[in-house]
Coordinates of C-alpha atoms in Angstrom, one line a residue:
M1 CA -32.8 7.3 -12.7
G2 CA -36.5 6.4 -13.6
E3 CA -39.5 8.4 -12.6
K4 CA -40.7 5.7 -10.2
L5 CA -37.6 5.9 -8.1
L6 CA -37.6 9.7 -8.1
E7 CA -41.2 9.7 -6.9
K8 CA -40.3 7.5 -4.0
V9 CA -37.0 9.1 -2.8
F10 CA -36.9 12.7 -3.6
S11 CA -38.4 15.4 -1.3
I12 CA -38.9 13.0 1.5
K13 CA -40.5 14.7 4.5
N14 CA -39.7 13.8 8.1
Q15 CA -42.5 12.5 10.2
Y16 CA -43.4 15.7 12.1
G17 CA -46.9 17.0 12.4
N18 CA -47.0 20.7 11.5
G19 CA -50.4 21.1 10.0
K20 CA -49.2 20.7 6.5
K21 CA -50.4 18.1 3.9
Y22 CA -48.2 15.0 3.5
K23 CA -48.0 12.0 1.2
V24 CA -46.6 8.6 2.4
A25 CA -43.8 6.9 0.4
N26 CA -42.7 3.4 0.9
I27 CA -39.0 2.9 0.6
C28 CA -37.7 -0.6 1.1
G29 CA -40.7 -1.3 3.4
L30 CA -40.2 1.8 5.4
K31 CA -43.2 4.2 5.6
I32 CA -42.1 7.8 5.3
K33 CA -44.2 10.9 4.9
H34 CA -43.3 13.7 2.5
K35 CA -45.0 16.9 1.6
I36 CA -47.0 17.0 -1.6
S37 CA -45.4 19.6 -3.8
E38 CA -44.1 20.2 -7.3
I39 CA -40.5 19.0 -7.7
I40 CA -38.2 20.5 -10.3
L41 CA -35.7 17.7 -10.9
Q42 CA -33.2 19.6 -13.1
E43 CA -32.0 22.9 -14.3
P44 CA -33.3 23.7 -17.9
E45 CA -29.8 23.3 -19.5
Y46 CA -29.4 19.7 -18.3
S47 CA -30.9 16.5 -19.6
N48 CA -32.1 13.3 -17.8
A49 CA -28.7 11.8 -18.6
Y50 CA -27.2 13.9 -15.8
L51 CA -29.7 12.9 -13.0
A52 CA -28.9 10.3 -10.3
D53 CA -30.9 8.7 -7.5
L54 CA -28.1 6.7 -5.7
E55 CA -29.9 3.4 -6.2
G56 CA -27.4 0.6 -5.8
G57 CA -24.7 3.1 -5.0
F58 CA -22.0 3.7 -2.3
L59 CA -22.5 6.0 0.7
R60 CA -19.7 7.1 2.9
M61 CA -20.7 8.5 6.3
R62 CA -17.8 10.3 8.0
L63 CA -19.3 10.5 11.5
S64 CA -16.4 12.3 13.0
H65 CA -13.1 13.9 11.8
K66 CA -11.5 13.2 15.2
C67 CA -8.9 10.5 15.5
N68 CA -7.1 8.7 18.3
C69 CA -3.9 8.2 16.2
K70 CA -1.2 10.8 15.4
C71 CA 0.1 9.8 12.0
Q72 CA 3.0 12.0 10.9
W73 CA 1.7 12.3 7.4
C74 CA -2.1 12.7 8.1
A75 CA -3.7 15.0 5.5
Q76 CA -6.3 16.2 8.1
N77 CA -3.5 18.2 9.8
Y78 CA -3.9 20.7 6.9
W79 CA -7.6 21.2 7.7
S80 CA -8.8 24.0 10.1
Q81 CA -9.1 23.0 13.7
D82 CA -12.9 23.4 13.5
V83 CA -13.1 20.9 10.7
Q84 CA -10.7 18.5 12.4
N85 CA -13.0 18.5 15.5
A86 CA -16.2 18.2 13.6
E87 CA -18.9 15.6 14.6
L88 CA -21.8 14.8 12.4
D89 CA -25.1 15.9 14.1
K90 CA -27.4 13.0 15.3
K91 CA -30.3 14.5 13.4
V92 CA -28.3 14.3 10.1
I93 CA -27.3 10.7 10.9
Y94 CA -30.6 9.3 12.0
D95 CA -33.1 11.6 10.3
Y96 CA -32.0 13.6 7.2
C97 CA -29.8 10.9 5.7
R98 CA -32.0 8.0 6.6
P99 CA -33.8 7.8 3.2
L100 CA -30.5 6.9 1.6
Y101 CA -29.6 3.9 3.8
G102 CA -31.9 1.4 2.1
R103 CA -31.1 2.6 -1.4
V104 CA -27.4 2.0 -1.6
K105 CA -25.6 -1.3 -1.7
T106 CA -22.8 -0.4 0.7
I107 CA -22.4 2.2 3.5
L108 CA -18.9 3.0 4.6
A109 CA -18.9 4.1 8.3
G110 CA -15.7 6.0 8.9
G111 CA -14.1 9.3 9.8
G112 CA -11.6 10.4 11.1
E113 CA -11.8 7.3 13.3
I114 CA -15.2 5.6 13.5
T115 CA -14.5 4.1 17.0
V116 CA -14.0 7.5 18.6
A117 CA -17.1 9.0 16.9
K118 CA -19.8 9.7 19.5
E119 CA -22.4 7.7 17.4
G120 CA -19.9 5.3 15.8
F121 CA -21.0 2.1 17.4
N122 CA -24.7 3.1 17.7
F123 CA -24.8 4.0 14.1
C124 CA -23.3 0.7 12.9
K125 CA -25.7 -1.2 15.2
F126 CA -28.6 0.9 13.9
L127 CA -27.7 0.0 10.3
A128 CA -27.5 -3.7 11.2
E129 CA -30.9 -3.7 12.8
Q130 CA -32.8 -1.3 10.6
Y131 CA -31.2 -1.9 7.2
P132 CA -30.0 -5.5 7.3
Q133 CA -30.1 -5.7 3.4
T134 CA -27.4 -3.0 3.1
N135 CA -23.8 -3.9 3.4
V136 CA -21.7 -2.1 6.0
L137 CA -18.0 -1.4 5.6
T138 CA -16.0 0.1 8.5
E139 CA -12.7 1.8 8.3
S140 CA -10.5 2.1 11.4
N141 CA -6.9 2.3 12.6
G142 CA -7.8 -0.7 14.8
I143 CA -6.6 0.8 18.1
A144 CA -10.1 0.8 19.7
Y145 CA -11.7 -1.9 17.5
D146 CA -12.3 -4.1 20.5
E147 CA -14.3 -7.2 21.0
K148 CA -17.6 -5.3 21.0
W149 CA -16.9 -4.0 17.5
Q150 CA -15.5 -7.3 16.4
D151 CA -18.6 -9.2 17.5
L152 CA -20.9 -6.7 15.8
A153 CA -19.0 -7.1 12.6
V154 CA -19.1 -10.9 12.6
E155 CA -22.7 -11.1 13.6
N156 CA -23.7 -8.8 10.7
L157 CA -21.3 -9.6 7.9
F158 CA -19.5 -6.3 8.0
K159 CA -16.5 -5.8 5.8
C160 CA -13.7 -4.2 7.8
H161 CA -10.6 -2.3 6.7
F162 CA -7.7 -1.2 8.9
S163 CA -5.0 1.4 8.4
L164 CA -2.2 -0.6 10.1
N165 CA 0.7 1.1 8.3
A166 CA 3.5 -1.2 9.4
S167 CA 4.4 -4.8 9.9
N168 CA 6.1 -4.3 13.3
P169 CA 6.3 -1.9 16.3
Y170 CA 9.7 -0.5 15.3
D171 CA 8.7 0.7 11.8
Y172 CA 5.3 1.9 13.2
T173 CA 7.2 4.1 15.7
N174 CA 9.7 5.3 13.1
S175 CA 7.2 6.2 10.4
V176 CA 3.8 6.7 11.9
W177 CA 3.7 7.7 15.6
K178 CA 6.9 8.3 17.5
E179 CA 5.6 8.7 21.1
G180 CA 4.2 5.4 22.3
G181 CA 3.9 4.0 18.8
A182 CA 5.0 0.4 19.8
A183 CA 2.2 0.0 22.3
V184 CA -0.3 1.5 19.8
F185 CA 0.8 -0.8 17.0
N186 CA 0.6 -3.9 19.2
K187 CA -2.9 -3.0 20.3
A188 CA -4.1 -2.4 16.8
L189 CA -2.6 -5.7 15.5
Y190 CA -4.1 -7.7 18.3
N191 CA -7.6 -6.4 17.4
I192 CA -7.1 -7.2 13.7
Q193 CA -5.8 -10.7 14.5
S194 CA -8.7 -11.2 17.0
L195 CA -11.2 -10.3 14.3
S196 CA -9.6 -12.5 11.7
K197 CA -9.7 -15.5 14.2
K198 CA -13.4 -14.8 14.9
W199 CA -14.2 -15.1 11.2
Q200 CA -12.2 -18.4 11.0
E201 CA -14.1 -19.7 14.0
V202 CA -17.5 -19.2 12.4
G203 CA -16.3 -20.8 9.2
M204 CA -16.1 -17.6 7.1
P205 CA -12.4 -16.7 6.7
F206 CA -13.3 -15.0 3.4
F207 CA -14.8 -12.1 5.4
A208 CA -11.4 -11.4 7.2
P209 CA -10.4 -7.7 7.1
S210 CA -8.0 -5.9 4.7
V211 CA -5.1 -3.7 5.8
S212 CA -3.4 -0.7 4.3
M213 CA 0.0 1.0 4.6
V214 CA 1.0 4.5 3.7
V215 CA 4.4 4.2 2.1
T216 CA 7.0 6.8 2.8
S217 CA 10.8 6.8 2.4
K218 CA 11.0 5.8 6.0
N219 CA 9.1 2.6 5.7
A220 CA 9.3 1.6 2.0
H221 CA 11.6 -1.3 3.1
D222 CA 8.7 -2.8 5.1
I223 CA 6.5 -3.6 2.1
Y224 CA 7.4 -7.3 1.8
N225 CA 6.9 -7.9 5.5
F226 CA 3.6 -6.1 5.5
I227 CA 2.3 -8.4 2.7
K228 CA 3.7 -11.4 4.6
L229 CA 1.9 -10.3 7.8
A230 CA -1.4 -10.0 5.9
L231 CA -1.1 -13.5 4.4
E232 CA 0.0 -15.1 7.7
N233 CA -3.1 -13.6 9.3
K234 CA -5.3 -14.8 6.4
L235 CA -6.5 -11.2 5.6
I236 CA -8.2 -10.5 2.2
A237 CA -6.0 -7.7 0.8
A238 CA -3.0 -5.5 1.3
I239 CA -3.4 -1.9 0.1
F240 CA -0.6 0.6 -0.3
Y241 CA -0.9 4.4 -0.6
F242 CA 2.3 6.3 -1.5
E243 CA 2.4 9.4 0.7
Q244 CA 1.4 12.4 -1.4
S245 CA 4.2 14.8 -0.4
E246 CA 6.7 12.2 -1.7
G247 CA 4.5 10.9 -4.5
S248 CA 1.6 12.4 -6.4
R249 CA 2.4 16.0 -5.5
C250 CA 5.9 15.7 -6.9
G251 CA 4.8 15.8 -10.6
T252 CA 6.0 12.9 -12.8
N253 CA 8.5 11.2 -10.4
F254 CA 8.9 10.5 -6.7
K255 CA 10.6 12.9 -4.4
K256 CA 13.1 10.1 -3.5
P257 CA 13.1 7.8 -6.6
E258 CA 16.1 5.9 -5.4
I259 CA 13.9 4.6 -2.5
M260 CA 10.4 4.7 -3.8
E261 CA 10.9 3.2 -7.3
P262 CA 12.4 0.0 -6.0
A263 CA 9.4 -0.2 -3.6
L264 CA 7.0 0.2 -6.4
R265 CA 8.8 -2.3 -8.6
M266 CA 8.6 -4.8 -5.8
L267 CA 4.8 -4.3 -5.5
M268 CA 4.4 -4.8 -9.2
K269 CA 6.4 -8.1 -9.0
I270 CA 4.4 -9.4 -6.1
E271 CA 1.2 -8.3 -7.8
R272 CA 2.1 -10.6 -10.7
V273 CA 3.1 -13.5 -8.5
L274 CA -0.1 -13.4 -6.4
A275 CA -2.4 -12.6 -9.3
K276 CA -5.8 -14.2 -8.8
K277 CA -4.8 -15.4 -5.3
F278 CA -4.4 -12.3 -3.1
L279 CA -5.2 -8.7 -3.9
I280 CA -2.4 -6.1 -3.8
M281 CA -3.5 -2.5 -4.5
F282 CA -1.2 0.4 -4.9
R283 CA -2.2 2.6 -7.9
L284 CA -3.6 5.6 -6.1
W285 CA -1.5 8.7 -5.2
L286 CA 1.3 7.7 -7.6
P287 CA 3.2 10.5 -9.6
L288 CA 1.8 10.9 -13.0
N289 CA 3.0 8.3 -15.5
C290 CA 5.7 7.0 -13.1
T291 CA 4.7 3.3 -13.6
Q292 CA 5.1 3.1 -17.4
K293 CA 8.8 2.1 -17.5
L294 CA 8.5 0.0 -14.3
Q295 CA 5.4 -1.9 -15.5
A296 CA 7.0 -2.8 -18.8
E297 CA 10.2 -3.9 -17.0
V298 CA 8.3 -6.1 -14.5
D299 CA 6.0 -7.7 -17.2
S300 CA 9.1 -8.8 -19.1
I301 CA 10.5 -10.8 -16.2
P302 CA 9.9 -14.6 -16.6
M303 CA 7.3 -15.8 -14.2
E304 CA 9.5 -18.6 -13.1
Q305 CA 12.1 -16.1 -11.9
L306 CA 9.4 -14.1 -9.9
E307 CA 8.0 -17.2 -8.4
E308 CA 11.4 -18.2 -7.2
E309 CA 12.1 -14.7 -5.8
F310 CA 8.8 -14.6 -3.9
A311 CA 8.4 -18.3 -3.1
E312 CA 7.6 -17.6 0.6
L313 CA 4.6 -15.4 -0.3
L314 CA 3.4 -17.8 -2.9
E315 CA 3.4 -20.6 -0.4
L316 CA 1.4 -18.6 2.1
A317 CA -1.1 -17.8 -0.7
K318 CA -1.2 -21.3 -2.3
D319 CA -4.8 -22.0 -1.2
R320 CA -6.1 -18.5 -1.8
D321 CA -8.5 -17.4 -4.7
I322 CA -9.8 -13.9 -5.0
Y323 CA -12.7 -14.8 -7.2
K324 CA -13.8 -17.8 -5.1
E325 CA -13.6 -15.7 -1.8
W326 CA -15.8 -13.0 -3.4
E327 CA -18.3 -15.6 -4.5
Q328 CA -18.3 -17.1 -0.9
R329 CA -19.0 -13.6 0.5
N330 CA -21.9 -13.1 -1.9
N331 CA -23.3 -16.5 -1.0
E332 CA -23.4 -15.6 2.7
R333 CA -25.0 -12.2 1.8
L334 CA -27.7 -14.0 -0.2
K335 CA -28.5 -16.2 2.8
R336 CA -28.9 -13.1 5.0
G337 CA -31.0 -11.2 2.5
K338 CA -28.2 -8.7 1.8
K339 CA -27.5 -7.0 -1.5
I340 CA -24.8 -8.8 -3.5
L341 CA -21.8 -6.9 -4.8
T342 CA -19.9 -7.1 -8.1
I343 CA -16.2 -7.9 -7.5
D344 CA -15.3 -4.3 -8.2
E345 CA -17.9 -3.1 -5.7
D346 CA -16.6 -5.6 -3.1
M347 CA -12.8 -5.1 -3.6
A348 CA -12.7 -1.5 -4.7
P349 CA -15.9 0.1 -3.4
S350 CA -14.8 3.7 -3.8
L351 CA -12.6 3.3 -6.9
H352 CA -13.9 1.5 -9.9
N353 CA -15.6 1.8 -13.3
E354 CA -19.1 0.7 -14.1
M355 CA -21.1 0.2 -17.3
F356 CA -24.0 2.7 -17.5
V357 CA -27.0 2.5 -19.7
L358 CA -27.9 6.0 -21.0
P359 CA -31.4 7.3 -21.8
D360 CA -30.9 6.7 -25.5
G361 CA -30.1 3.1 -24.9
S362 CA -26.4 3.3 -25.5
C363 CA -23.9 2.0 -22.9
K364 CA -20.7 3.6 -21.6
E365 CA -18.1 2.4 -19.1
M366 CA -16.9 5.1 -16.8
C367 CA -16.1 6.1 -13.2
F368 CA -19.0 5.1 -11.0
A369 CA -18.7 8.0 -8.5
P370 CA -20.6 10.9 -10.2
Y371 CA -23.7 8.8 -10.4
K372 CA -23.5 6.3 -7.6
S373 CA -21.3 7.7 -4.8
F374 CA -22.2 10.1 -2.0
D375 CA -19.8 11.3 0.7
V376 CA -21.1 13.0 3.8
M377 CA -18.4 14.7 5.8
A378 CA -18.6 15.3 9.6
D379 CA -19.1 19.1 9.0
G380 CA -22.0 18.5 6.6
T381 CA -20.0 18.9 3.4
I382 CA -21.2 16.7 0.6
I383 CA -19.0 15.4 -2.2
L384 CA -19.6 12.7 -4.8
C385 CA -16.0 11.4 -4.6
G386 CA -13.8 11.2 -1.6
W387 CA -11.1 13.1 -3.5
A388 CA -13.3 15.8 -5.2
A389 CA -13.4 19.5 -4.2
W390 CA -15.6 20.5 -1.3
E391 CA -18.3 22.8 -2.6
I392 CA -21.8 22.0 -1.1
N393 CA -23.1 21.6 2.4
L394 CA -26.0 19.5 3.5
K395 CA -27.1 22.2 5.9
D396 CA -28.0 24.5 3.1
F397 CA -30.7 22.0 1.9
I398 CA -32.5 21.6 5.2
I399 CA -35.7 23.5 5.1
N400 CA -38.4 23.2 7.7
G401 CA -37.0 19.9 9.0
S402 CA -36.8 18.4 5.5
V403 CA -34.0 17.7 3.0
D404 CA -34.8 18.2 -0.7
W405 CA -32.9 15.2 -2.0
A406 CA -33.8 15.9 -5.6
K407 CA -32.2 19.3 -5.4
L408 CA -29.2 18.1 -3.5
L409 CA -28.4 14.9 -5.4
N410 CA -28.9 16.7 -8.7
H411 CA -27.3 20.0 -7.9
P412 CA -26.0 21.8 -11.0
V413 CA -22.4 21.2 -9.7
Y414 CA -23.0 17.5 -9.6
Q415 CA -24.8 17.4 -12.9
D416 CA -21.9 19.3 -14.5
M417 CA -19.5 16.7 -13.2
R418 CA -21.7 13.9 -14.7
K419 CA -21.9 15.8 -18.0
K420 CA -18.1 16.1 -18.1
V421 CA -17.4 12.5 -17.3
L422 CA -19.9 11.3 -19.9
A423 CA -17.8 13.3 -22.4
D424 CA -14.6 11.8 -21.0
D425 CA -13.7 15.1 -19.4
Y426 CA -12.2 14.4 -16.0
S427 CA -11.0 18.0 -15.4
R428 CA -12.8 18.1 -12.1
C429 CA -10.9 15.1 -10.9
M430 CA -7.3 14.7 -9.6
E431 CA -4.9 13.6 -12.3
C432 CA -3.3 10.9 -10.3
C433 CA -6.6 8.9 -10.0
P434 CA -6.2 5.5 -11.6
L435 CA -9.5 6.0 -13.4
H436 CA -8.4 9.3 -15.0
P437 CA -7.9 9.1 -18.8
K438 CA -4.5 10.8 -18.4
N439 CA -3.4 7.5 -16.7
P440 CA -4.6 4.9 -19.2
H441 CA -1.9 2.5 -18.1
L442 CA -3.3 2.7 -14.5
N443 CA -6.9 2.0 -15.4
H444 CA -8.7 -1.2 -14.3
F445 CA -6.4 -2.3 -11.6
L446 CA -8.2 -5.6 -11.3
D447 CA -6.8 -6.4 -14.8
N448 CA -3.5 -6.8 -13.1
T449 CA -4.9 -9.4 -10.7
L450 CA -7.9 -11.3 -12.0
G451 CA -7.1 -10.4 -15.6
R452 CA -3.7 -12.0 -15.8

């Protein structure tokens, strides 16, 4: 937030000769020209406490909203067709957003589906070559994450996440994609297993991918086998999202509690058993307050009883250590000159709290997103959090081939969000977020793993 950083980053001018006067800024060794002009960094009613520069932050680049999978529950089906078909312009990718790539710690390349984006592979290769110090995370359904993608990931220490959504072809067909689902699942699983093996072959199994599953009443029975599959393939985490129309949009309870509550209870049990060994995440998109009684119930069960119930999973995870694997990844990053990550940044890059030092010297722990997150959608929409309202478009800040990053990063709408969060006002956020004060029992999910 300091003046030095603002001088370097904001109002960066593209390198086009148009007869105007320019100043050269050096950002992470990259020479960039920008026009000399007076910059107003804030609206009069705001203070420096509400300014951000994205230094050390998290950038999500959604290169395309298109996807090669037909998930029954996909939220993008509710978007207009124009938005669903959007592709991020090459000039936005390689020119306008370029000043951000060296500033953040992690860039998430996703969509839609990153492997079907026109510039998906080229962009990831560009980041690896031009910004080797920045960590890259890819999100994919795995269908087209072939050997070309796998080799790029291993060569450049990419972290990879896959939305697999089932442990077997039958459940995938039944709950995700009815027509041809079995063949699609087998292809995706093959690519995930292939990537995991490549990491093992180079002696870095701790960089193996993570997988996620959208839980519905059709596949809730598959949770145990999904975790077992992840452990058998030496993956680093299993993440579960309870489908919104049966979960968070249903108020304070599930649409079908007789199916979903036992599934949630099982996750809580396995979370306790595998604490510190293998990361289980599931606390997003839950109905408000639905975990209170279940968590208390699960926490009261003797550990010996849980270890006996889930002995098979415990055996598969006997040599695993979340903390050690995080340290091993950071050691490799240091060797390659990459930015190291806190365990929260590494394991929950888009959903964690951070300690912020305020201009008056005081400290406050709060959601990292208002200050250190930036999400560029394929249609040019900009949001600070992947689940915030869409209000601002990058295209409105492109003037004469230049983006005024001071004005965009510190738009009054964004400053207002920071002002509210500093005051513990999360009214601009969805109530089911694990970091929302309305869900104090859901905060700090890592406490339920590393903290036990």
